[in-house]
Coordinates of C-alpha atoms in Angstrom, one line a residue:
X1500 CA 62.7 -16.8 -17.1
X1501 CA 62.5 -13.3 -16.0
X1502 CA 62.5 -11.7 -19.8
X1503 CA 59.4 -14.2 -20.2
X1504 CA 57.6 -12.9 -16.7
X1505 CA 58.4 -8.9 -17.3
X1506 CA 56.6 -10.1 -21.3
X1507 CA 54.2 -11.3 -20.2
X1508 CA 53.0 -8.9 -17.6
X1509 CA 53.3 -5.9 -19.6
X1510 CA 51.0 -7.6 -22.4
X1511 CA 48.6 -8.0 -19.4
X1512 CA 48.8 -4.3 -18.5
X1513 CA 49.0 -3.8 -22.1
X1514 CA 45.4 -5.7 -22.5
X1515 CA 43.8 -4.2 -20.0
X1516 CA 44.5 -1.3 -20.4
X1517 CA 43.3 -2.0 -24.3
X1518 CA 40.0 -3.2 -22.5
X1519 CA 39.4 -0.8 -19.8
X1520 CA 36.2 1.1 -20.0
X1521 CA 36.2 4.6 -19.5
X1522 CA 36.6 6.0 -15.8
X1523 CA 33.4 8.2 -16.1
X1524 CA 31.4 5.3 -16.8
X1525 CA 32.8 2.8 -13.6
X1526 CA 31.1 5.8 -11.5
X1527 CA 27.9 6.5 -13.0
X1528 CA 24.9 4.8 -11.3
X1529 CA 22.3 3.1 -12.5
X1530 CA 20.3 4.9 -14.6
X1531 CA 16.4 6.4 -14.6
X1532 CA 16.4 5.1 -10.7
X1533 CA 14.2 7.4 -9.7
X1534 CA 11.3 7.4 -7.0
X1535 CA 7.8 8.2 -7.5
X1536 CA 6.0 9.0 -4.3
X1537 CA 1.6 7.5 -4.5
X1538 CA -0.8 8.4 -2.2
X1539 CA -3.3 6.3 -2.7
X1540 CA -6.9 7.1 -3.3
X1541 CA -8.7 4.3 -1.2
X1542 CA -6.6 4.8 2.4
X1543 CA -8.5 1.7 3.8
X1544 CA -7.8 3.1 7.2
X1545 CA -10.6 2.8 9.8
X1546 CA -9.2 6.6 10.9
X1547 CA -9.4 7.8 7.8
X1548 CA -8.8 11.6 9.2
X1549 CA -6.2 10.7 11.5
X1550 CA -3.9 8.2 9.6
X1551 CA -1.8 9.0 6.1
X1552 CA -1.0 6.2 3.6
X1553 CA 1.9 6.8 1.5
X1554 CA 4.3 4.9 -1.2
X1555 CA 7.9 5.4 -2.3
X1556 CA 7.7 3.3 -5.5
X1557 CA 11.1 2.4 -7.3
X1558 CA 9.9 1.3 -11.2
X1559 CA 13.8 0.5 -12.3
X1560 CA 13.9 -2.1 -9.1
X1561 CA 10.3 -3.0 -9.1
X1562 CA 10.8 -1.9 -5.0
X1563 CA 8.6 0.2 -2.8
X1564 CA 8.5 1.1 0.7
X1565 CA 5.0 1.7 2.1
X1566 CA 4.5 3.9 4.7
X1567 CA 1.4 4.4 7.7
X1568 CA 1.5 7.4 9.2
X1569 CA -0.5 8.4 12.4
X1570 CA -0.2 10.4 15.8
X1571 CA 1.1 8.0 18.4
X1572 CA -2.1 8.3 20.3
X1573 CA -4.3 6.6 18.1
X1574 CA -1.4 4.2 16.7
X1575 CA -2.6 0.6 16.2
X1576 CA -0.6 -1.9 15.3
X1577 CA -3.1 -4.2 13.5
X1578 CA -4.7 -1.4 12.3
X1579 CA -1.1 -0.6 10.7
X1580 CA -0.6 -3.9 9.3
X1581 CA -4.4 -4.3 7.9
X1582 CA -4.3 -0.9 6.4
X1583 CA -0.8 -1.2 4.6
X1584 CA -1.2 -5.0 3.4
X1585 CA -4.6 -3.7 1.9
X1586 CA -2.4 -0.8 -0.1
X1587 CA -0.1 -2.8 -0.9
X1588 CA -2.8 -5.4 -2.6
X1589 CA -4.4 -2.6 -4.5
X1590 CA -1.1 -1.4 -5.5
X1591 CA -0.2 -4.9 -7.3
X1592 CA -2.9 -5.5 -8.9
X1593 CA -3.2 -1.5 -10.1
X1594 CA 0.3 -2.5 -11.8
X1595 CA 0.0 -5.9 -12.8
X1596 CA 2.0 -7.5 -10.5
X1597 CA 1.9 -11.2 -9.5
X1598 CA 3.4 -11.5 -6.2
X1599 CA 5.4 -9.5 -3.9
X1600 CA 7.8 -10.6 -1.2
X1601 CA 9.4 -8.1 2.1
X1602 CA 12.8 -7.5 2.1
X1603 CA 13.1 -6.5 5.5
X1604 CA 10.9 -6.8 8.6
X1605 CA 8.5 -4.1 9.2
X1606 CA 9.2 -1.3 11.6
X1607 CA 8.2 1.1 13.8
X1608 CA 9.4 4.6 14.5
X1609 CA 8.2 7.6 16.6
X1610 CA 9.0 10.9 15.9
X1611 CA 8.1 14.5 16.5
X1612 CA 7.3 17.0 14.2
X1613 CA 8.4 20.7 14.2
X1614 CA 4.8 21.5 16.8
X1615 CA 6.1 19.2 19.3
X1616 CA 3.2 16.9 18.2
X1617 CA 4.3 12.7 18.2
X1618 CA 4.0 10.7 15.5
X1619 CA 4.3 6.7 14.9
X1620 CA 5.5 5.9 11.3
X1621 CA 4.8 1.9 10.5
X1622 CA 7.1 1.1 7.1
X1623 CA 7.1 -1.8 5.1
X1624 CA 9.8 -2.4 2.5
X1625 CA 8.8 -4.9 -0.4
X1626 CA 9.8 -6.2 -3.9
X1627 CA 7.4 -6.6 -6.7
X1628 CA 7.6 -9.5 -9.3
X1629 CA 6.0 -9.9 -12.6

């Protein structure tokens, strides 16, 4: 019984190891996962001077993450919400997209740049589907 156990695990070590893909590969990421950062021409803010639309646009994932940028003065939370959901319209229907759905709840987060100015930074993260 033991000859038949110590047989038949070396033939498994033997198969996998036959099998095994190369080490290099298991640690290589996906590739062509790279980000393309849109600024949209149409803002559709109502502070057009003032507030900054931008997109973080993943093709190999169909992902993006949508950002509203404005002093934290004049931030507006439906104006946030209005401005990006209009962006992110144009954006699908630029690409030929069908639907989109959020992958996480939207967020906001208030920083200060290197002038000691504040700023609010409204994000959406969604997922694109053809």
């Amino acid at each position: 019984m033991k000859k038949f156990f110590s047989i038949m695990v070396a033939s498994f070590c033997l198969l996998g190891a036959a099998f095994a893909e190369d080490v290099g590969d298991l640690f290589k990421g996906p590739e062509n996962k790279t980000t393309i950062t849109i600024v949209p021409e149409d803002q559709h803010a109502p502070s057009k001077g003032l507030a900054k639309v931008q997109i973080d646009y993943t093709p190999y994932t169909d992902e993006a993450v949508i950002y509203f940028t404005i002093m934290a003065v004049s931030y507006d939370q439906g104006e946030a919400m209005n401005t990006v959901l209009e962006c992110l319209h144009d954006f699908q229907e630029q690409n030929q997209y069908y639907s989109y759905k959020y992958l996480r709840k939207d967020s906001v987060k208030y920083f200060k740049d290197d002038k000691g100015i504040k700023w609010a930074r409204y994000e959406s993260h969604v997922k694109f589907a053809r």
